Amino acid sequence: MEACMMLRRESELVAELHHLLFPSPTTTPSLATSKLTGLCDTITVGGECLQLQPPGLTTTTTVSGGGRRRGRKRVREYVKLLQADDQEVAADGAANAKPLPCGKTRRKQQTTTSTLVTRVPDFDGYRWRKYGQKQIEGAKYPRSYYRCTNSTEQGCRAKKTVQRNDHDDDTNGGGAAVYTVAYISEHTCKSIESVAPVILETTVVRTNQQPPAVVAAGSSCASSTGGNAKSESPATSSSDIIASTWSSTSSGDVRWPSDQHGDYWRHQLLAGDEDSWDTKYTPVTTSANSGVLIGEMDMTGPIRSPVQITADANWMDDLLLNGLIDDMFNGSIVSQLSGL
DNA sequence: GTAATTTGACCCAT
DNA sequence: ATGGGTCAAATTAC
């Protein structure tokens, strides 16, 4: 009975993670708030900071109201690329305005920024092209900038930044790096391939060693000044981790980051009741990594998503409908794949 | 040959 | 002046 409840809890979390990473265009702030309860510390919508308790996973979704300020050159490029947004972008350029406090005065051209902390920074199912890397002041490791590979062909606006956290788990003996991934804007592209992935492992760790990270309203609101990467700082300071590893249902179509194998972690349910559930990372091996556990992902290579999925990414719903999630959590799929 | 990555320079906001 | 984000030529990988 308890195990059943825990499995259901994890299914809910996976679904919520999916909603977080691939929000539907029709998602309303109120819906997002309700869907993410228990996942996020805070949600900033239109400049208002909502505190959610208790914090489960360190995932902060920010819907900024002001849009990102751009220079005249960038504005012109966007007029070309994003004809649908020409009026809003032109307004941006014409305004050339000073920053708006908490995005309270500008509401057009909303950008959605989702930040999560993960051990597997490339599990989101999209292909990304790296276009820059920057050493951030105070950060131990450089931040990498990626845009969707469909940005040129289809004008997809999705971007993400990946930065290895300073406080990685070296002290825990695991040696697994932890990355902060900030997703900026939503995908407007349509992925060519649509292979539904099978989730090998989905692990959620909630550490109890420190009180729930309370993100100051001021710092969260600051992200609304433009939805820039600075908004990820609250999540970076947390110890909560989301880690997921994806694979594909069709053998041979699995795309791992070049020269990398990713991390595999077998989830173990440790707690009894639904409110105090917890999981534990345990390294596992699969056919994908030939029995060699790579403790740390090489971030110098290209970031590619393990699988190609459609932009609307309804595969999770399919998985839920087909009961594959339960199989996944029972380890049957992992066992099957491991035996291949 | 094509695609992706690297990396110094540049732009812009603060 | 400084820091973050992006560009684009050069380089590398497939």
PDB file of N, CA and C in Angstrom, chain A residues 168-228:
ATOM      1  N   ASP A 168      29.411  21.237  -5.928  1.00  0.00           N
ATOM      2  CA  ASP A 168      29.098  19.895  -6.382  1.00  0.00           C
ATOM      3  C   ASP A 168      29.324  18.901  -5.259  1.00  0.00           C
ATOM      4  N   ASP A 169      29.091  17.660  -5.593  1.00  0.00           N
ATOM      5  CA  ASP A 169      29.022  16.648  -4.541  1.00  0.00           C
ATOM      6  C   ASP A 169      30.347  15.982  -4.252  1.00  0.00           C
ATOM      7  N   ASP A 170      31.396  16.685  -4.470  1.00  0.00           N
ATOM      8  CA  ASP A 170      32.681  16.057  -4.212  1.00  0.00           C
ATOM      9  C   ASP A 170      32.806  15.590  -2.767  1.00  0.00           C
ATOM     10  N   THR A 171      32.183  16.354  -1.898  1.00  0.00           N
ATOM     11  CA  THR A 171      32.308  16.010  -0.492  1.00  0.00           C
ATOM     12  C   THR A 171      31.464  14.810  -0.129  1.00  0.00           C
ATOM     13  N   ASN A 172      30.536  14.474  -0.993  1.00  0.00           N
ATOM     14  CA  ASN A 172      29.697  13.327  -0.715  1.00  0.00           C
ATOM     15  C   ASN A 172      30.312  12.023  -1.208  1.00  0.00           C
ATOM     16  N   GLY A 173      31.424  12.160  -1.869  1.00  0.00           N
ATOM     17  CA  GLY A 173      32.064  10.968  -2.343  1.00  0.00           C
ATOM     18  C   GLY A 173      31.524  10.466  -3.652  1.00  0.00           C
ATOM     19  N   GLY A 174      30.412  11.026  -4.096  1.00  0.00           N
ATOM     20  CA  GLY A 174      29.842  10.576  -5.347  1.00  0.00           C
ATOM     21  C   GLY A 174      30.586  11.119  -6.544  1.00  0.00           C
ATOM     22  N   GLY A 175      31.035  12.348  -6.408  1.00  0.00           N
ATOM     23  CA  GLY A 175      31.769  12.939  -7.495  1.00  0.00           C
ATOM     24  C   GLY A 175      30.913  13.369  -8.662  1.00  0.00           C
ATOM     25  N   ALA A 176      29.600  13.195  -8.541  1.00  0.00           N
ATOM     26  CA  ALA A 176      28.722  13.558  -9.634  1.00  0.00           C
ATOM     27  C   ALA A 176      28.473  15.056  -9.622  1.00  0.00           C
ATOM     28  N   ALA A 177      28.694  15.655 -10.753  1.00  0.00           N
ATOM     29  CA  ALA A 177      28.497  17.095 -10.848  1.00  0.00           C
ATOM     30  C   ALA A 177      27.016  17.424 -10.873  1.00  0.00           C
ATOM     31  N   VAL A 178      26.715  18.580 -10.383  1.00  0.00           N
ATOM     32  CA  VAL A 178      25.345  19.069 -10.369  1.00  0.00           C
ATOM     33  C   VAL A 178      25.289  20.322 -11.234  1.00  0.00           C
ATOM     34  N   TYR A 179      24.311  20.389 -12.074  1.00  0.00           N
ATOM     35  CA  TYR A 179      24.214  21.484 -13.009  1.00  0.00           C
ATOM     36  C   TYR A 179      22.915  22.249 -12.804  1.00  0.00           C
ATOM     37  N   THR A 180      23.024  23.523 -12.994  1.00  0.00           N
ATOM     38  CA  THR A 180      21.839  24.367 -13.003  1.00  0.00           C
ATOM     39  C   THR A 180      21.482  24.669 -14.455  1.00  0.00           C
ATOM     40  N   VAL A 181      20.311  24.249 -14.848  1.00  0.00           N
ATOM     41  CA  VAL A 181      19.863  24.435 -16.220  1.00  0.00           C
ATOM     42  C   VAL A 181      18.724  25.436 -16.219  1.00  0.00           C
ATOM     43  N   ALA A 182      18.888  26.494 -16.948  1.00  0.00           N
ATOM     44  CA  ALA A 182      17.846  27.516 -17.065  1.00  0.00           C
ATOM     45  C   ALA A 182      17.286  27.474 -18.474  1.00  0.00           C
ATOM     46  N   TYR A 183      16.014  27.198 -18.570  1.00  0.00           N
ATOM     47  CA  TYR A 183      15.332  27.185 -19.861  1.00  0.00           C
ATOM     48  C   TYR A 183      14.686  28.547 -20.071  1.00  0.00           C
ATOM     49  N   ILE A 184      15.004  29.153 -21.200  1.00  0.00           N
ATOM     50  CA  ILE A 184      14.514  30.494 -21.495  1.00  0.00           C
ATOM     51  C   ILE A 184      13.637  30.432 -22.726  1.00  0.00           C
ATOM     52  N   SER A 185      12.434  30.840 -22.596  1.00  0.00           N
ATOM     53  CA  SER A 185      11.436  30.826 -23.661  1.00  0.00           C
ATOM     54  C   SER A 185      11.029  29.386 -23.983  1.00  0.00           C
ATOM     55  N   GLU A 186       9.919  29.286 -24.647  1.00  0.00           N
ATOM     56  CA  GLU A 186       9.390  27.974 -24.973  1.00  0.00           C
ATOM     57  C   GLU A 186       9.714  27.617 -26.414  1.00  0.00           C
ATOM     58  N   HIS A 187       9.683  26.338 -26.672  1.00  0.00           N
ATOM     59  CA  HIS A 187       9.915  25.872 -28.030  1.00  0.00           C
ATOM     60  C   HIS A 187       8.720  26.230 -28.907  1.00  0.00           C
ATOM     61  N   THR A 188       9.035  26.843 -30.029  1.00  0.00           N
ATOM     62  CA  THR A 188       7.997  27.094 -31.021  1.00  0.00           C
ATOM     63  C   THR A 188       8.198  26.238 -32.251  1.00  0.00           C
ATOM     64  N   CYS A 189       9.194  25.382 -32.173  1.00  0.00           N
ATOM     65  CA  CYS A 189       9.530  24.551 -33.321  1.00  0.00           C
ATOM     66  C   CYS A 189       8.773  23.232 -33.250  1.00  0.00           C
ATOM     67  N   LYS A 190       8.823  22.543 -34.355  1.00  0.00           N
ATOM     68  CA  LYS A 190       8.286  21.199 -34.407  1.00  0.00           C
ATOM     69  C   LYS A 190       9.426  20.253 -34.728  1.00  0.00           C
ATOM     70  N   SER A 191       9.693  19.403 -33.777  1.00  0.00           N
ATOM     71  CA  SER A 191      10.763  18.439 -33.990  1.00  0.00           C
ATOM     72  C   SER A 191      10.368  17.462 -35.079  1.00  0.00           C
ATOM     73  N   ILE A 192      11.313  17.122 -35.932  1.00  0.00           N
ATOM     74  CA  ILE A 192      11.021  16.225 -37.045  1.00  0.00           C
ATOM     75  C   ILE A 192      10.717  14.833 -36.544  1.00  0.00           C
ATOM     76  N   GLU A 193      11.536  14.385 -35.663  1.00  0.00           N
ATOM     77  CA  GLU A 193      11.357  13.031 -35.162  1.00  0.00           C
ATOM     78  C   GLU A 193      10.428  13.050 -33.967  1.00  0.00           C
ATOM     79  N   SER A 194       9.790  11.952 -33.743  1.00  0.00           N
ATOM     80  CA  SER A 194       8.854  11.884 -32.627  1.00  0.00           C
ATOM     81  C   SER A 194       8.895  10.497 -32.017  1.00  0.00           C
ATOM     82  N   VAL A 195      10.026  10.166 -31.510  1.00  0.00           N
ATOM     83  CA  VAL A 195      10.189   8.869 -30.870  1.00  0.00           C
ATOM     84  C   VAL A 195       9.952   9.022 -29.382  1.00  0.00           C
ATOM     85  N   ALA A 196       8.960   8.334 -28.916  1.00  0.00           N
ATOM     86  CA  ALA A 196       8.650   8.441 -27.497  1.00  0.00           C
ATOM     87  C   ALA A 196       9.747   7.806 -26.674  1.00  0.00           C
ATOM     88  N   PRO A 197      10.243   8.490 -25.717  1.00  0.00           N
ATOM     89  CA  PRO A 197      11.299   7.944 -24.894  1.00  0.00           C
ATOM     90  C   PRO A 197      10.761   7.044 -23.792  1.00  0.00           C
ATOM     91  N   VAL A 198      11.591   6.201 -23.355  1.00  0.00           N
ATOM     92  CA  VAL A 198      11.317   5.444 -22.137  1.00  0.00           C
ATOM     93  C   VAL A 198      12.228   5.982 -21.063  1.00  0.00           C
ATOM     94  N   ILE A 199      11.650   6.314 -19.974  1.00  0.00           N
ATOM     95  CA  ILE A 199      12.438   6.861 -18.894  1.00  0.00           C
ATOM     96  C   ILE A 199      13.114   5.727 -18.160  1.00  0.00           C
ATOM     97  N   LEU A 200      14.410   5.723 -18.206  1.00  0.00           N
ATOM     98  CA  LEU A 200      15.136   4.678 -17.502  1.00  0.00           C
ATOM     99  C   LEU A 200      15.110   4.922 -16.010  1.00  0.00           C
ATOM    100  N   GLU A 201      15.432   6.114 -15.653  1.00  0.00           N
ATOM    101  CA  GLU A 201      15.487   6.443 -14.240  1.00  0.00           C
ATOM    102  C   GLU A 201      14.957   7.845 -14.038  1.00  0.00           C
ATOM    103  N   THR A 202      14.180   7.983 -13.077  1.00  0.00           N
ATOM    104  CA  THR A 202      13.796   9.330 -12.651  1.00  0.00           C
ATOM    105  C   THR A 202      13.978   9.394 -11.155  1.00  0.00           C
ATOM    106  N   THR A 203      14.793  10.284 -10.763  1.00  0.00           N
ATOM    107  CA  THR A 203      15.138  10.340  -9.357  1.00  0.00           C
ATOM    108  C   THR A 203      14.883  11.734  -8.828  1.00  0.00           C
ATOM    109  N   VAL A 204      14.294  11.771  -7.692  1.00  0.00           N
ATOM    110  CA  VAL A 204      14.077  13.043  -7.025  1.00  0.00           C
ATOM    111  C   VAL A 204      14.673  12.938  -5.638  1.00  0.00           C
ATOM    112  N   VAL A 205      15.526  13.839  -5.336  1.00  0.00           N
ATOM    113  CA  VAL A 205      16.163  13.826  -4.036  1.00  0.00           C
ATOM    114  C   VAL A 205      15.778  15.091  -3.293  1.00  0.00           C
ATOM    115  N   ARG A 206      15.300  14.902  -2.146  1.00  0.00           N
ATOM    116  CA  ARG A 206      15.033  16.052  -1.300  1.00  0.00           C
ATOM    117  C   ARG A 206      15.851  15.897  -0.040  1.00  0.00           C
ATOM    118  N   THR A 207      16.772  16.760   0.100  1.00  0.00           N
ATOM    119  CA  THR A 207      17.619  16.670   1.272  1.00  0.00           C
ATOM    120  C   THR A 207      16.948  17.353   2.439  1.00  0.00           C
ATOM    121  N   ASN A 208      17.153  16.780   3.576  1.00  0.00           N
ATOM    122  CA  ASN A 208      16.546  17.325   4.785  1.00  0.00           C
ATOM    123  C   ASN A 208      17.575  17.957   5.697  1.00  0.00           C
ATOM    124  N   GLN A 209      18.752  18.164   5.144  1.00  0.00           N
ATOM    125  CA  GLN A 209      19.813  18.646   6.009  1.00  0.00           C
ATOM    126  C   GLN A 209      19.689  20.123   6.318  1.00  0.00           C
ATOM    127  N   GLN A 210      18.930  20.809   5.517  1.00  0.00           N
ATOM    128  CA  GLN A 210      18.764  22.220   5.788  1.00  0.00           C
ATOM    129  C   GLN A 210      17.317  22.588   5.566  1.00  0.00           C
ATOM    130  N   PRO A 211      16.887  23.657   6.188  1.00  0.00           N
ATOM    131  CA  PRO A 211      15.497  24.045   6.039  1.00  0.00           C
ATOM    132  C   PRO A 211      15.184  24.393   4.601  1.00  0.00           C
ATOM    133  N   PRO A 212      13.921  24.327   4.240  1.00  0.00           N
ATOM    134  CA  PRO A 212      13.540  24.646   2.871  1.00  0.00           C
ATOM    135  C   PRO A 212      14.059  26.008   2.473  1.00  0.00           C
ATOM    136  N   ALA A 213      14.630  26.032   1.281  1.00  0.00           N
ATOM    137  CA  ALA A 213      15.204  27.280   0.806  1.00  0.00           C
ATOM    138  C   ALA A 213      14.101  28.293   0.567  1.00  0.00           C
ATOM    139  N   VAL A 214      14.159  29.341   1.299  1.00  0.00           N
ATOM    140  CA  VAL A 214      13.182  30.409   1.143  1.00  0.00           C
ATOM    141  C   VAL A 214      13.789  31.468   0.244  1.00  0.00           C
ATOM    142  N   VAL A 215      13.256  31.568  -0.924  1.00  0.00           N
ATOM    143  CA  VAL A 215      13.779  32.528  -1.877  1.00  0.00           C
ATOM    144  C   VAL A 215      13.164  33.878  -1.578  1.00  0.00           C
ATOM    145  N   ALA A 216      14.031  34.797  -1.325  1.00  0.00           N
ATOM    146  CA  ALA A 216      13.543  36.128  -0.984  1.00  0.00           C
ATOM    147  C   ALA A 216      12.730  36.701  -2.120  1.00  0.00           C
ATOM    148  N   ALA A 217      11.669  37.372  -1.768  1.00  0.00           N
ATOM    149  CA  ALA A 217      10.808  37.938  -2.792  1.00  0.00           C
ATOM    150  C   ALA A 217      11.584  38.882  -3.678  1.00  0.00           C
ATOM    151  N   GLY A 218      12.493  39.615  -3.094  1.00  0.00           N
ATOM    152  CA  GLY A 218      13.253  40.569  -3.878  1.00  0.00           C
ATOM    153  C   GLY A 218      14.095  39.897  -4.938  1.00  0.00           C
ATOM    154  N   SER A 219      14.730  38.818  -4.571  1.00  0.00           N
ATOM    155  CA  SER A 219      15.588  38.167  -5.540  1.00  0.00           C
ATOM    156  C   SER A 219      14.784  37.536  -6.650  1.00  0.00           C
ATOM    157  N   SER A 220      13.637  36.993  -6.319  1.00  0.00           N
ATOM    158  CA  SER A 220      12.830  36.398  -7.367  1.00  0.00           C
ATOM    159  C   SER A 220      12.268  37.465  -8.283  1.00  0.00           C
ATOM    160  N   CYS A 221      11.851  38.555  -7.696  1.00  0.00           N
ATOM    161  CA  CYS A 221      11.318  39.627  -8.513  1.00  0.00           C
ATOM    162  C   CYS A 221      12.395  40.188  -9.425  1.00  0.00           C
ATOM    163  N   ALA A 222      13.604  40.117  -8.947  1.00  0.00           N
ATOM    164  CA  ALA A 222      14.679  40.664  -9.767  1.00  0.00           C
ATOM    165  C   ALA A 222      14.755  39.960 -11.099  1.00  0.00           C
ATOM    166  N   SER A 223      14.335  38.717 -11.125  1.00  0.00           N
ATOM    167  CA  SER A 223      14.378  37.998 -12.389  1.00  0.00           C
ATOM    168  C   SER A 223      13.412  38.584 -13.395  1.00  0.00           C
ATOM    169  N   SER A 224      12.461  39.308 -12.936  1.00  0.00           N
ATOM    170  CA  SER A 224      11.489  39.872 -13.849  1.00  0.00           C
ATOM    171  C   SER A 224      12.024  41.076 -14.600  1.00  0.00           C
ATOM    172  N   THR A 225      13.169  41.552 -14.226  1.00  0.00           N
ATOM    173  CA  THR A 225      13.692  42.711 -14.913  1.00  0.00           C
ATOM    174  C   THR A 225      14.106  42.391 -16.327  1.00  0.00           C
ATOM    175  N   GLY A 226      14.025  41.168 -16.685  1.00  0.00           N
ATOM    176  CA  GLY A 226      14.397  40.839 -18.050  1.00  0.00           C
ATOM    177  C   GLY A 226      14.467  39.353 -18.277  1.00  0.00           C
ATOM    178  N   GLY A 227      14.223  38.584 -17.295  1.00  0.00           N
ATOM    179  CA  GLY A 227      14.273  37.148 -17.458  1.00  0.00           C
ATOM    180  C   GLY A 227      15.648  36.652 -17.829  1.00  0.00           C
ATOM    181  N   ASN A 228      16.657  37.349 -17.428  1.00  0.00           N
ATOM    182  CA  ASN A 228      17.986  36.903 -17.792  1.00  0.00           C
ATOM    183  C   ASN A 228      18.442  35.804 -16.865  1.00  0.00           C
TER     184      ASN A 228
END
